[in-house]
Amino acid sequence: MIPGEYRGNLDKLRTNLQASLRVELLERYSPGSGRIPSLRMDLTMPKGTLEYGPLKLSRVEADVTAVIDGTTPDATVITVRRLGATGRAVDFTLSGSLRQPLSDPLVEASTDSLRWPCFRPTCCRGCL
């Protein structure tokens, strides 16, 4: 499906992930208007696996919604209901939201679980 000159290292990618992306235009949009469209995007990805060379994730999942305000971009809201991955060196499940991404890009988030060990002393500068 992807031409060879654009494929790069994609041959190393093995996955059973399936993603669904729904995009809804929230108001009339004119491509020549000079602004971005107002829209809602819903991304859902049920639990699946992913391998890329030595990286092996036994669980990858996502459920994210973005409501983008084309008139007032700072009114955009991104809601992460679930984002997670499990592998040899990582295990996390997060949820959270981002409001006012331009004037106050603070992400409010919580986690059900978090494991992110360091295998070498130089790979982390702090603790989670």
C-alpha positions as protocol buffer text, in pm:
chain_id: "A"
residue {
  index: 1
  type: MET
  ca { x: 0 y: 0 z: 0 }
}
residue {
  index: 2
  type: ILE
  ca { x: 289 y: 239 z: 78 }
}
residue {
  index: 3
  type: PRO
  ca { x: 536 y: 292 z: -210 }
}
residue {
  index: 4
  type: GLY
  ca { x: 885 y: 155 z: -143 }
}
residue {
  index: 5
  type: GLU
  ca { x: 1057 y: 496 z: -152 }
}
residue {
  index: 6
  type: TYR
  ca { x: 836 y: 611 z: 138 }
}
residue {
  index: 7
  type: ARG
  ca { x: 840 y: 288 z: 336 }
}
residue {
  index: 8
  type: GLY
  ca { x: 1175 y: 334 z: 514 }
}
residue {
  index: 9
  type: ASN
  ca { x: 1196 y: 86 z: 803 }
}
residue {
  index: 10
  type: LEU
  ca { x: 824 y: 4 z: 809 }
}
residue {
  index: 11
  type: ASP
  ca { x: 908 y: -358 z: 717 }
}
residue {
  index: 12
  type: LYS
  ca { x: 1031 y: -397 z: 1076 }
}
residue {
  index: 13
  type: LEU
  ca { x: 688 y: -299 z: 1212 }
}
residue {
  index: 14
  type: ARG
  ca { x: 459 y: -583 z: 1326 }
}
residue {
  index: 15
  type: THR
  ca { x: 123 y: -498 z: 1478 }
}
residue {
  index: 16
  type: ASN
  ca { x: -237 y: -604 z: 1510 }
}
residue {
  index: 17
  type: LEU
  ca { x: -349 y: -252 z: 1606 }
}
residue {
  index: 18
  type: GLN
  ca { x: -668 y: -119 z: 1455 }
}
residue {
  index: 19
  type: ALA
  ca { x: -751 y: 248 z: 1482 }
}
residue {
  index: 20
  type: SER
  ca { x: -1070 y: 437 z: 1413 }
}
residue {
  index: 21
  type: LEU
  ca { x: -1063 y: 810 z: 1340 }
}
residue {
  index: 22
  type: ARG
  ca { x: -1386 y: 1006 z: 1317 }
}
residue {
  index: 23
  type: VAL
  ca { x: -1371 y: 1370 z: 1207 }
}
residue {
  index: 24
  type: GLU
  ca { x: -1675 y: 1598 z: 1223 }
}
residue {
  index: 25
  type: LEU
  ca { x: -1676 y: 1952 z: 1087 }
}
residue {
  index: 26
  type: LEU
  ca { x: -1851 y: 2168 z: 1350 }
}
residue {
  index: 27
  type: GLU
  ca { x: -1931 y: 2467 z: 1128 }
}
residue {
  index: 28
  type: ARG
  ca { x: -1913 y: 2578 z: 769 }
}
residue {
  index: 29
  type: TYR
  ca { x: -1553 y: 2606 z: 653 }
}
residue {
  index: 30
  type: SER
  ca { x: -1402 y: 2778 z: 352 }
}
residue {
  index: 31
  type: PRO
  ca { x: -1049 y: 2655 z: 263 }
}
residue {
  index: 32
  type: GLY
  ca { x: -943 y: 3002 z: 148 }
}
residue {
  index: 33
  type: SER
  ca { x: -1053 y: 3170 z: 473 }
}
residue {
  index: 34
  type: GLY
  ca { x: -705 y: 3183 z: 626 }
}
residue {
  index: 35
  type: ARG
  ca { x: -810 y: 3006 z: 946 }
}
residue {
  index: 36
  type: ILE
  ca { x: -825 y: 2649 z: 1061 }
}
residue {
  index: 37
  type: PRO
  ca { x: -1156 y: 2460 z: 1059 }
}
residue {
  index: 38
  type: SER
  ca { x: -1359 y: 2398 z: 1375 }
}
residue {
  index: 39
  type: LEU
  ca { x: -1388 y: 2025 z: 1415 }
}
residue {
  index: 40
  type: ARG
  ca { x: -1415 y: 1730 z: 1648 }
}
residue {
  index: 41
  type: MET
  ca { x: -1183 y: 1433 z: 1611 }
}
residue {
  index: 42
  type: ASP
  ca { x: -1230 y: 1104 z: 1793 }
}
residue {
  index: 43
  type: LEU
  ca { x: -947 y: 849 z: 1786 }
}
residue {
  index: 44
  type: THR
  ca { x: -1009 y: 506 z: 1930 }
}
residue {
  index: 45
  type: MET
  ca { x: -764 y: 222 z: 1928 }
}
residue {
  index: 46
  type: PRO
  ca { x: -861 y: -95 z: 2117 }
}
residue {
  index: 47
  type: LYS
  ca { x: -588 y: -293 z: 2291 }
}
residue {
  index: 48
  type: GLY
  ca { x: -337 y: -439 z: 2050 }
}
residue {
  index: 49
  type: THR
  ca { x: 30 y: -529 z: 2020 }
}
residue {
  index: 50
  type: LEU
  ca { x: 320 y: -362 z: 1844 }
}
residue {
  index: 51
  type: GLU
  ca { x: 673 y: -474 z: 1762 }
}
residue {
  index: 52
  type: TYR
  ca { x: 939 y: -263 z: 1593 }
}
residue {
  index: 53
  type: GLY
  ca { x: 1281 y: -426 z: 1598 }
}
residue {
  index: 54
  type: PRO
  ca { x: 1374 y: -476 z: 1964 }
}
residue {
  index: 55
  type: LEU
  ca { x: 1071 y: -275 z: 2086 }
}
residue {
  index: 56
  type: LYS
  ca { x: 790 y: -509 z: 2187 }
}
residue {
  index: 57
  type: LEU
  ca { x: 470 y: -373 z: 2337 }
}
residue {
  index: 58
  type: SER
  ca { x: 219 y: -634 z: 2451 }
}
residue {
  index: 59
  type: ARG
  ca { x: -48 y: -365 z: 2501 }
}
residue {
  index: 60
  type: VAL
  ca { x: -109 y: -37 z: 2319 }
}
residue {
  index: 61
  type: GLU
  ca { x: -444 y: 143 z: 2345 }
}
residue {
  index: 62
  type: ALA
  ca { x: -592 y: 490 z: 2303 }
}
residue {
  index: 63
  type: ASP
  ca { x: -920 y: 676 z: 2333 }
}
residue {
  index: 64
  type: VAL
  ca { x: -875 y: 1049 z: 2260 }
}
residue {
  index: 65
  type: THR
  ca { x: -1105 y: 1334 z: 2156 }
}
residue {
  index: 66
  type: ALA
  ca { x: -998 y: 1675 z: 2029 }
}
residue {
  index: 67
  type: VAL
  ca { x: -1247 y: 1960 z: 1984 }
}
residue {
  index: 68
  type: ILE
  ca { x: -1067 y: 2225 z: 1781 }
}
residue {
  index: 69
  type: ASP
  ca { x: -1207 y: 2577 z: 1775 }
}
residue {
  index: 70
  type: GLY
  ca { x: -1102 y: 2736 z: 1446 }
}
residue {
  index: 71
  type: THR
  ca { x: -1225 y: 3081 z: 1550 }
}
residue {
  index: 72
  type: THR
  ca { x: -1056 y: 3081 z: 1891 }
}
residue {
  index: 73
  type: PRO
  ca { x: -780 y: 2818 z: 1884 }
}
residue {
  index: 74
  type: ASP
  ca { x: -710 y: 2869 z: 2254 }
}
residue {
  index: 75
  type: ALA
  ca { x: -1058 y: 2730 z: 2327 }
}
residue {
  index: 76
  type: THR
  ca { x: -948 y: 2393 z: 2187 }
}
residue {
  index: 77
  type: VAL
  ca { x: -989 y: 2100 z: 2426 }
}
residue {
  index: 78
  type: ILE
  ca { x: -811 y: 1763 z: 2402 }
}
residue {
  index: 79
  type: THR
  ca { x: -946 y: 1487 z: 2623 }
}
residue {
  index: 80
  type: VAL
  ca { x: -752 y: 1165 z: 2675 }
}
residue {
  index: 81
  type: ARG
  ca { x: -989 y: 911 z: 2826 }
}
residue {
  index: 82
  type: ARG
  ca { x: -729 y: 635 z: 2802 }
}
residue {
  index: 83
  type: LEU
  ca { x: -375 y: 612 z: 2667 }
}
residue {
  index: 84
  type: GLY
  ca { x: -165 y: 314 z: 2761 }
}
residue {
  index: 85
  type: ALA
  ca { x: 118 y: 81 z: 2675 }
}
residue {
  index: 86
  type: THR
  ca { x: 284 y: -222 z: 2832 }
}
residue {
  index: 87
  type: GLY
  ca { x: 624 y: -360 z: 2742 }
}
residue {
  index: 88
  type: ARG
  ca { x: 947 y: -482 z: 2895 }
}
residue {
  index: 89
  type: ALA
  ca { x: 1054 y: -136 z: 3008 }
}
residue {
  index: 90
  type: VAL
  ca { x: 724 y: 48 z: 3038 }
}
residue {
  index: 91
  type: ASP
  ca { x: 373 y: -1 z: 3173 }
}
residue {
  index: 92
  type: PHE
  ca { x: 135 y: 293 z: 3198 }
}
residue {
  index: 93
  type: THR
  ca { x: -226 y: 395 z: 3161 }
}
residue {
  index: 94
  type: LEU
  ca { x: -304 y: 767 z: 3156 }
}
residue {
  index: 95
  type: SER
  ca { x: -609 y: 989 z: 3131 }
}
residue {
  index: 96
  type: GLY
  ca { x: -626 y: 1366 z: 3124 }
}
residue {
  index: 97
  type: SER
  ca { x: -710 y: 1682 z: 2939 }
}
residue {
  index: 98
  type: LEU
  ca { x: -555 y: 1988 z: 2784 }
}
residue {
  index: 99
  type: ARG
  ca { x: -750 y: 2314 z: 2782 }
}
residue {
  index: 100
  type: GLN
  ca { x: -631 y: 2652 z: 2660 }
}
residue {
  index: 101
  type: PRO
  ca { x: -333 y: 2501 z: 2476 }
}
residue {
  index: 102
  type: LEU
  ca { x: -194 y: 2839 z: 2367 }
}
residue {
  index: 103
  type: SER
  ca { x: -225 y: 3053 z: 2679 }
}
residue {
  index: 104
  type: ASP
  ca { x: -194 y: 2783 z: 2948 }
}
residue {
  index: 105
  type: PRO
  ca { x: -62 y: 2454 z: 2802 }
}
residue {
  index: 106
  type: LEU
  ca { x: -90 y: 2270 z: 3133 }
}
residue {
  index: 107
  type: VAL
  ca { x: -192 y: 1907 z: 3097 }
}
residue {
  index: 108
  type: GLU
  ca { x: -407 y: 1776 z: 3379 }
}
residue {
  index: 109
  type: ALA
  ca { x: -362 y: 1400 z: 3395 }
}
residue {
  index: 110
  type: SER
  ca { x: -388 y: 1099 z: 3621 }
}
residue {
  index: 111
  type: THR
  ca { x: -258 y: 746 z: 3594 }
}
residue {
  index: 112
  type: ASP
  ca { x: -396 y: 407 z: 3689 }
}
residue {
  index: 113
  type: SER
  ca { x: -52 y: 255 z: 3672 }
}
residue {
  index: 114
  type: LEU
  ca { x: 299 y: 367 z: 3589 }
}
residue {
  index: 115
  type: ARG
  ca { x: 617 y: 162 z: 3557 }
}
residue {
  index: 116
  type: TRP
  ca { x: 909 y: 321 z: 3379 }
}
residue {
  index: 117
  type: PRO
  ca { x: 1233 y: 170 z: 3509 }
}
residue {
  index: 118
  type: CYS
  ca { x: 1578 y: 277 z: 3402 }
}
residue {
  index: 119
  type: PHE
  ca { x: 1809 y: 6 z: 3278 }
}
residue {
  index: 120
  type: ARG
  ca { x: 2115 y: 232 z: 3263 }
}
residue {
  index: 121
  type: PRO
  ca { x: 2204 y: 506 z: 3513 }
}
residue {
  index: 122
  type: THR
  ca { x: 2224 y: 763 z: 3233 }
}
residue {
  index: 123
  type: CYS
  ca { x: 1875 y: 710 z: 3092 }
}
residue {
  index: 124
  type: CYS
  ca { x: 1685 y: 904 z: 3358 }
}
residue {
  index: 125
  type: ARG
  ca { x: 1762 y: 1233 z: 3527 }
}
residue {
  index: 126
  type: GLY
  ca { x: 1481 y: 1216 z: 3783 }
}
residue {
  index: 127
  type: CYS
  ca { x: 1218 y: 993 z: 3933 }
}
residue {
  index: 128
  type: LEU
  ca { x: 857 y: 943 z: 3839 }
}
